[in-house]
Short mmCIF file of C-alpha atoms in Angstrom, two decimals:
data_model
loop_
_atom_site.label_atom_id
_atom_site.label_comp_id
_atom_site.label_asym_id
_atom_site.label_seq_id
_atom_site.Cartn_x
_atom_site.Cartn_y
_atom_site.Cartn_z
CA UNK A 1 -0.01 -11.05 -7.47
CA UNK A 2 3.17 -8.50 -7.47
CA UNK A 3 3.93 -5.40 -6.73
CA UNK A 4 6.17 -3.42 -9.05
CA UNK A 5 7.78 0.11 -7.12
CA UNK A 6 7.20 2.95 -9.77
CA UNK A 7 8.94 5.57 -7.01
CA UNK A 8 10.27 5.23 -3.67
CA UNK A 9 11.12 8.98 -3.10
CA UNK A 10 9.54 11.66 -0.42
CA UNK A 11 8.56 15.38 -1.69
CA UNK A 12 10.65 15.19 -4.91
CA UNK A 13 12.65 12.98 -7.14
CA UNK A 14 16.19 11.97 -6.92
CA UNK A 15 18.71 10.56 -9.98
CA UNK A 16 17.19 6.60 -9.79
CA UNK A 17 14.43 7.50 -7.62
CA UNK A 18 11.48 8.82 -8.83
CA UNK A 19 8.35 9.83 -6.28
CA UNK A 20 5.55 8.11 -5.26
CA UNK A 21 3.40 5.26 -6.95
CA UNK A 22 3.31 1.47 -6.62
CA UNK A 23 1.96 -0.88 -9.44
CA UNK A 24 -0.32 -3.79 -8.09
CA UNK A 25 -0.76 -6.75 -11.09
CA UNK A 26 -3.66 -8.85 -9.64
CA UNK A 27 -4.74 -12.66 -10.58
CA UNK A 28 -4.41 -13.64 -14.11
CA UNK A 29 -8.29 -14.19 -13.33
CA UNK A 30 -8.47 -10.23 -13.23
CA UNK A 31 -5.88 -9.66 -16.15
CA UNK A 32 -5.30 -6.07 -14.60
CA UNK A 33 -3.03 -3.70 -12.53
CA UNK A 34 -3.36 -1.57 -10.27
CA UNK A 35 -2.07 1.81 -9.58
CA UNK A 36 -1.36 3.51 -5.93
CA UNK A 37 -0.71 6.87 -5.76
CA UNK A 38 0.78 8.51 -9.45
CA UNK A 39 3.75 10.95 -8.74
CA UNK A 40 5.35 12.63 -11.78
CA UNK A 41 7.32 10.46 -13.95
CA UNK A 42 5.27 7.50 -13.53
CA UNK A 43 4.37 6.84 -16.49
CA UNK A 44 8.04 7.17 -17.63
CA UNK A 45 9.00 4.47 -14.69
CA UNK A 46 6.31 2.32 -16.39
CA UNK A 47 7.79 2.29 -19.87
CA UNK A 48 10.96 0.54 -17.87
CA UNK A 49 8.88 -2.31 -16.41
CA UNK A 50 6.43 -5.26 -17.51
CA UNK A 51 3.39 -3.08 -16.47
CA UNK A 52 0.71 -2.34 -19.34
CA UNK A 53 -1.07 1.17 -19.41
CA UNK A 54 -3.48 -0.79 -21.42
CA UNK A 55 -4.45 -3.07 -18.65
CA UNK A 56 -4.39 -0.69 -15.95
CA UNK A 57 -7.94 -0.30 -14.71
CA UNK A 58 -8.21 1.38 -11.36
CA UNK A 59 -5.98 3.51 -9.66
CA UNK A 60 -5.94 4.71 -5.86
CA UNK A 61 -4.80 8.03 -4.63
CA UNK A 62 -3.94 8.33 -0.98
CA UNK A 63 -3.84 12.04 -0.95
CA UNK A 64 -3.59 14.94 -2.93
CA UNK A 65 -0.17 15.88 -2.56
CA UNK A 66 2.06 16.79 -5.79
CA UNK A 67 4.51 14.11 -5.30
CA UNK A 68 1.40 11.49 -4.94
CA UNK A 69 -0.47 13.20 -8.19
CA UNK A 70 1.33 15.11 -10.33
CA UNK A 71 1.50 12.14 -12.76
CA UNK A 72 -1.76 11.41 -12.98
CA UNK A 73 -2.86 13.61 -15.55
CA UNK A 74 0.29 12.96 -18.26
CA UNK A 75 -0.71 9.13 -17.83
CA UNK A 76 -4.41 9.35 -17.93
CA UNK A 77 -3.86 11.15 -21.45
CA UNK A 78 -0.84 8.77 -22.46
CA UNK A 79 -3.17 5.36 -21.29
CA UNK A 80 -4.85 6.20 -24.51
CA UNK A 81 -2.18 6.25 -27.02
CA UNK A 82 -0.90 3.16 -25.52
CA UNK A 83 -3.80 1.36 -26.74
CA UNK A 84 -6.28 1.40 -23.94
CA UNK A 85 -9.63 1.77 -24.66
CA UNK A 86 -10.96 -0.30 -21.61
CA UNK A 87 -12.90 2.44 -18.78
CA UNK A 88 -10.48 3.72 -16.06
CA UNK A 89 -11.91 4.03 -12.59
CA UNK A 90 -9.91 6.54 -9.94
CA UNK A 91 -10.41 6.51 -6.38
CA UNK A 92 -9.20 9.71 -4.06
CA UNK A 93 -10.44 11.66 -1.49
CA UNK A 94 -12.40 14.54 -2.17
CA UNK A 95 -11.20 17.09 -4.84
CA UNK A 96 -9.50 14.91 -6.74
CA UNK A 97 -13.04 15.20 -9.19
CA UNK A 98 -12.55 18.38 -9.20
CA UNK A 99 -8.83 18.49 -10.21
CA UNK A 100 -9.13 16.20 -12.76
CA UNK A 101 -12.08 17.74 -14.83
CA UNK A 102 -10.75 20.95 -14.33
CA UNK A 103 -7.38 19.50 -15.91
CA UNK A 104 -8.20 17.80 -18.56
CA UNK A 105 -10.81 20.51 -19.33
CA UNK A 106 -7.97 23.53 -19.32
CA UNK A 107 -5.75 21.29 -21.30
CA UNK A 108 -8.38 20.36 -23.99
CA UNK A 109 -7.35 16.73 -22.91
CA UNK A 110 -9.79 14.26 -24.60
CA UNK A 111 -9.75 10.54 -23.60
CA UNK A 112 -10.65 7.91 -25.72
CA UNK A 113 -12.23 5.98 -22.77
CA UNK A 114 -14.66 5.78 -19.98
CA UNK A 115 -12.78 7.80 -16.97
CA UNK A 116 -15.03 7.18 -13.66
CA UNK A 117 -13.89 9.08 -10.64
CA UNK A 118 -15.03 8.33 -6.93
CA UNK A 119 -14.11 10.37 -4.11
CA UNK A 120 -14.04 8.26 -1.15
CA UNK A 121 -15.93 9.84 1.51
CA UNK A 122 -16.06 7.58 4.12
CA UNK A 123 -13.87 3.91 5.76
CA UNK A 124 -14.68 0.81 4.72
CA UNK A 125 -15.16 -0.80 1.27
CA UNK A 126 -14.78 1.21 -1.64
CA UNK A 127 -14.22 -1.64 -4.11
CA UNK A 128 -15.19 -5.15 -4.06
CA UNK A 129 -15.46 -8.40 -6.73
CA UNK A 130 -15.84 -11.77 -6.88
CA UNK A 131 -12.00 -11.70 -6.66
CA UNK A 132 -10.76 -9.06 -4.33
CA UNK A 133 -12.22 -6.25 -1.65
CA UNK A 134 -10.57 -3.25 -1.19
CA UNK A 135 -11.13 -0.59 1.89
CA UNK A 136 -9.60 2.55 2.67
CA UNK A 137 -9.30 3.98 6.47
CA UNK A 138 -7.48 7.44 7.08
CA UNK A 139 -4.22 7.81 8.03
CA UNK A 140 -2.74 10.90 10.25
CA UNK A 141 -1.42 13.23 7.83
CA UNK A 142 -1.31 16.96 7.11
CA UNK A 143 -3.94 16.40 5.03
CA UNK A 144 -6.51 13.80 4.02
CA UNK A 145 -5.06 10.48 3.38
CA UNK A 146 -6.18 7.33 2.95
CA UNK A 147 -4.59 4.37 3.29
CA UNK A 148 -5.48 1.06 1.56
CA UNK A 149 -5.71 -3.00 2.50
CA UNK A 150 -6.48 -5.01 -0.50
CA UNK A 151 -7.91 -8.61 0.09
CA UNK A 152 -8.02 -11.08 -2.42
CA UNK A 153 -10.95 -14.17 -1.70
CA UNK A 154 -10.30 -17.55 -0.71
CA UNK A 155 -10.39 -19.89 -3.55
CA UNK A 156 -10.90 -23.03 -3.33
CA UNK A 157 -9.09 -26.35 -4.05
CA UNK A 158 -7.61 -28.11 -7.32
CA UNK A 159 -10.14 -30.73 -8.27
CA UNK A 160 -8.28 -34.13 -8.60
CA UNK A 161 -9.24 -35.65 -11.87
CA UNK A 162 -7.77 -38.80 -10.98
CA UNK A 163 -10.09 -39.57 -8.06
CA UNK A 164 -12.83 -38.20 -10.19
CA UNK A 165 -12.61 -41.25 -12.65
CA UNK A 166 -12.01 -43.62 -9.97
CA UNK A 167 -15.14 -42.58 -8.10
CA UNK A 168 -17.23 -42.66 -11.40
CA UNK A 169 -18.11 -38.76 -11.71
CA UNK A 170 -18.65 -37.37 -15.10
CA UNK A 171 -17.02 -33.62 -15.81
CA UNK A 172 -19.83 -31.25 -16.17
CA UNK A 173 -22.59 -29.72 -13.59
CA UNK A 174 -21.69 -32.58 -10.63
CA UNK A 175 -17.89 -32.28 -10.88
CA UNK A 176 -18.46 -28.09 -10.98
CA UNK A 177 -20.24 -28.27 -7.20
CA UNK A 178 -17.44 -30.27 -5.89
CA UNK A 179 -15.17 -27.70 -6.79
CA UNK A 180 -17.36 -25.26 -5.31
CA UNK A 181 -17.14 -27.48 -1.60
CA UNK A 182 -20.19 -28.92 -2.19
CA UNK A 183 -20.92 -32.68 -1.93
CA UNK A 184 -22.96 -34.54 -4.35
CA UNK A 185 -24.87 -37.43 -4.56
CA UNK A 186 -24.49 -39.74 -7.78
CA UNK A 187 -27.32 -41.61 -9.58
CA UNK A 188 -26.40 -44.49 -8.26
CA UNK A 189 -26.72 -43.08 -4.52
CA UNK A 190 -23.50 -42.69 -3.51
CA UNK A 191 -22.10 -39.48 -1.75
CA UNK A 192 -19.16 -38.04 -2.59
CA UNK A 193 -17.37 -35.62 -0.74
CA UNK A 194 -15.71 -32.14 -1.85
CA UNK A 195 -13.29 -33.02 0.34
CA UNK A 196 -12.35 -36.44 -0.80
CA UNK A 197 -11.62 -34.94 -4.21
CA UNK A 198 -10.49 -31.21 -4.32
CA UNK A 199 -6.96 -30.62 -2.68
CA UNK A 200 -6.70 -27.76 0.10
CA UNK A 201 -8.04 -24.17 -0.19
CA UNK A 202 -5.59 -21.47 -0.87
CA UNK A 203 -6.06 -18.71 1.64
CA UNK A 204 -6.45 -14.77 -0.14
CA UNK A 205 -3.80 -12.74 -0.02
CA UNK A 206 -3.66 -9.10 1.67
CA UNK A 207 -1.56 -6.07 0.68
CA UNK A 208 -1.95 -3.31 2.83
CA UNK A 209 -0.28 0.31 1.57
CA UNK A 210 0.11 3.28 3.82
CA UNK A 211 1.30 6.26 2.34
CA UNK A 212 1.74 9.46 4.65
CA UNK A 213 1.13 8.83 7.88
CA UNK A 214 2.24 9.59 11.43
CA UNK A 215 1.25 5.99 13.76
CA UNK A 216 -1.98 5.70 14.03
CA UNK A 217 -4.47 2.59 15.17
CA UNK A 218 -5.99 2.49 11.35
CA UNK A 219 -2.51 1.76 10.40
CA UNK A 220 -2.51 -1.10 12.43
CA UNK A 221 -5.62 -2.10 11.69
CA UNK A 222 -5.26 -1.50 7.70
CA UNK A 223 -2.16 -3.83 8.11
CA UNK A 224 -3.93 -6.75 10.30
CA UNK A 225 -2.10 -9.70 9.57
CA UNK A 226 -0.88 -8.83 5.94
CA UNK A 227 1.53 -10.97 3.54
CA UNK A 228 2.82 -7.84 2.53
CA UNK A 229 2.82 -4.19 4.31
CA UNK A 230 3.97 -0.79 1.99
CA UNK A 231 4.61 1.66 4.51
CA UNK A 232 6.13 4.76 4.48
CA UNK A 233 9.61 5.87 6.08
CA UNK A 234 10.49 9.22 5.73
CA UNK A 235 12.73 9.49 8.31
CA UNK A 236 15.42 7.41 10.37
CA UNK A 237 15.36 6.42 13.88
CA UNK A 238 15.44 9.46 16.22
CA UNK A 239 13.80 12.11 14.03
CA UNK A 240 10.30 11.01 15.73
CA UNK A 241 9.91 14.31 16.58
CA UNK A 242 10.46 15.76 12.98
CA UNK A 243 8.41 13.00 11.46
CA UNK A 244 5.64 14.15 13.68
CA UNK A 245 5.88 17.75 12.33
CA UNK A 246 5.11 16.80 8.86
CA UNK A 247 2.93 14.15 9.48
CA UNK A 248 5.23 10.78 8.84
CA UNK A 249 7.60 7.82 10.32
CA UNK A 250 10.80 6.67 11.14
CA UNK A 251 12.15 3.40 9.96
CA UNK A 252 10.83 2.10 13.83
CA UNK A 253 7.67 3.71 13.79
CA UNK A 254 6.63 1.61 10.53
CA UNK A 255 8.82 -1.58 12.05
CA UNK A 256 6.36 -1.07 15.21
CA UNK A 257 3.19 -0.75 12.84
CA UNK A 258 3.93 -3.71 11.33
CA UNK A 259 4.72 -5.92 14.39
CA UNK A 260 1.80 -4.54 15.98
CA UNK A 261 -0.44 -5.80 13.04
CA UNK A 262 1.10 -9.10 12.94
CA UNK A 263 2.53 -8.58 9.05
CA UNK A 264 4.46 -11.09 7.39
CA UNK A 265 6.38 -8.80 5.66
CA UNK A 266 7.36 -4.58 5.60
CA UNK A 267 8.51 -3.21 2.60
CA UNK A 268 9.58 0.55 3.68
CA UNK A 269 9.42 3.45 0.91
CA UNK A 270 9.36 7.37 0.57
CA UNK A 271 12.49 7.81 1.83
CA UNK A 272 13.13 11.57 2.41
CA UNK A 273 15.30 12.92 -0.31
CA UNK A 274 18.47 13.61 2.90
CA UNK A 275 19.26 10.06 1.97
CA UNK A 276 20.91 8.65 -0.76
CA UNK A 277 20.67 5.26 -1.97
CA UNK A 278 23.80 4.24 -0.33
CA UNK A 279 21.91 4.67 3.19
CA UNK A 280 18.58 2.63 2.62
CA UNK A 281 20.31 -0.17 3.67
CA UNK A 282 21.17 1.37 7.17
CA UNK A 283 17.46 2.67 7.25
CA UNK A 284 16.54 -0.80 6.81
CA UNK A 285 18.53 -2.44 9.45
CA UNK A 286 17.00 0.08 11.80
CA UNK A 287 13.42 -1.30 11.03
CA UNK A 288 14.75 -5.04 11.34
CA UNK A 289 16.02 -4.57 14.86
CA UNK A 290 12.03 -4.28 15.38
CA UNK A 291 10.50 -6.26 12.73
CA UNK A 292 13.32 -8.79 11.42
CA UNK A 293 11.35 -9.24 7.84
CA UNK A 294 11.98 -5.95 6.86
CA UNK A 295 13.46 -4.39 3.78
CA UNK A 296 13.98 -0.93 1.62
CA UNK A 297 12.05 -0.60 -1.33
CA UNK A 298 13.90 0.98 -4.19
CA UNK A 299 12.75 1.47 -7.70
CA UNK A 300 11.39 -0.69 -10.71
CA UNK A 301 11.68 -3.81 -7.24
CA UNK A 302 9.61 -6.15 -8.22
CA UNK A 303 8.00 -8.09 -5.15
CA UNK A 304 5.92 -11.33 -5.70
CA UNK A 305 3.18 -12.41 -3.10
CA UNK A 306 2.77 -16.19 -3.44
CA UNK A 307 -0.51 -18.18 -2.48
CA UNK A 308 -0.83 -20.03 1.23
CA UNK A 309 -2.16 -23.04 1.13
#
């Protein structure tokens, strides 16, 4: 799994910083991305990066704000001459329906695929495989906004071939359940063990994103023990009160989210458009004085989330 930053920029885009979306390639089991949030440009940050419009399959909104969707439409239409004919599922709160039909209607926008759109309209799961589960809680924002924990399954163990041979079990049906943790019994009467021949488990990964947000316990929650936490940082350290006006965090706030939640890892974004690139590295000191594994986001980073045995 990686994440690939599309735009780390608050309210509008800067020279080398585009607004808001984040690119999420799953499992080569899946063979698909991701998209979080689609700010305008995004599909232009895409053309700059390994991602695929032709694989992308479901994308999440957090919230209706321009700099969140104002891309969305341009790459809907553009996933299409890039090849994909695959069906295109988008999750939002409610109205985004509404703003898409209307769109593509007005524009006399045809798509040459299946384009399914859900408006969330309550917690929990809103997605779920034999692969991955993803749930959506909202977040405290001037508007509704969702924020997102993706969980990818447990899967189990590498079956040792070696010890297969040496025990006497054929490939097929008996060596398939002993992948699966279940132990067999051979024709012969003997019992063999999952255990005894299928290395450790690897334990599922968890992304969580939060997009706007002021603290909140859902962010906490949403971010429960996470390999990797997105979270917003509008603001630096000291401007809690302005963050709180518009419905956002300092570089602390998300630090203190993410300590909180036990995360193994923040990775702050939307930075407010006051500060150049030159200062993301102060912001992200700020948050490490809290939460020593953070760092700034910045665009077209590429982030990969290894497996835990």
């Amino acid at each position: 799994m990686e994440l690939t930053f599309l735009g780390t920029s608050a309210g509008r885009p800067l020279p080398g910083r585009n607004v808001s979306s984040t690119a999420l390639r799953l499992p080569p089991a899946c063979g698909a991305y991701w998209l979080f949030d689609c700010g305008e440009g995004t599909q232009q940050q895409i053309m700059r990066t390994p991602v695929k419009l032709s694989k992308l399959e479901r994308i999440f909104i957090t919230h209706l704000h321009g700099d969140h969707t104002f891309g969305l439409p341009g790459l809907l239409s553009s996933r299409a001459f890039a090849g994909g004919t695959s069906p295109v599922w988008v999750y939002g709160p409610p109205g985004i329906r509404k703003w898409i039909e209307m769109t593509l209607e007005i524009t006399e926008t045809r798509l040459e695929y299946e384009l399914h759109l859900v408006e969330i309209e309550r917690e929990g799961t809103v997605y779920e495989d034999g692969h991955v589960r993803i749930s959506a809680a909202e977040l405290v924002h001037r508007t509704v906004c969702y924020g997102y924990r993706i969980e990818e399954k447990a899967s189990f163990g590498k079956l040792d071939v070696s010890k297969l041979e040496a025990y006497g079990v054929p490939s097929g049906p008996l060596a398939g359940r002993l992948k699966s943790g279940e132990d067999v019994t051979l024709p012969d009467g003997r019992i063999i063990r999952s255990a005894d021949v299928v290395g450790p488990p690897s334990a599922g990964r968890v992304i969580t994103i939060l997009s706007d947000t002021s603290p909140c316990d859902n962010a906490v929650m949403l971010a429960k023990h996470a390999d990797v936490l997105v979270h917003e940082a509008t603001f630096e350290a000291g401007l809690e009160s302005k963050a709180l006006e518009y419905g956002h965090c300092t570089t602390v706030q998300a630090a203190e989210t993410a300590r909180k939640a036990g995360a193994k890892r923040l990775l702050l974004t939307h930075f407010s458009t006051r500060y150049r690139d030159e200062r993301l590295q102060l912001l992200a000191e700020e948050a490490k004085a809290v939460f020593p594994a953070a760092f700034a986001a910045y665009d077209l980073l590429e982030v990969h989330i290894p497996k835990t045995k």
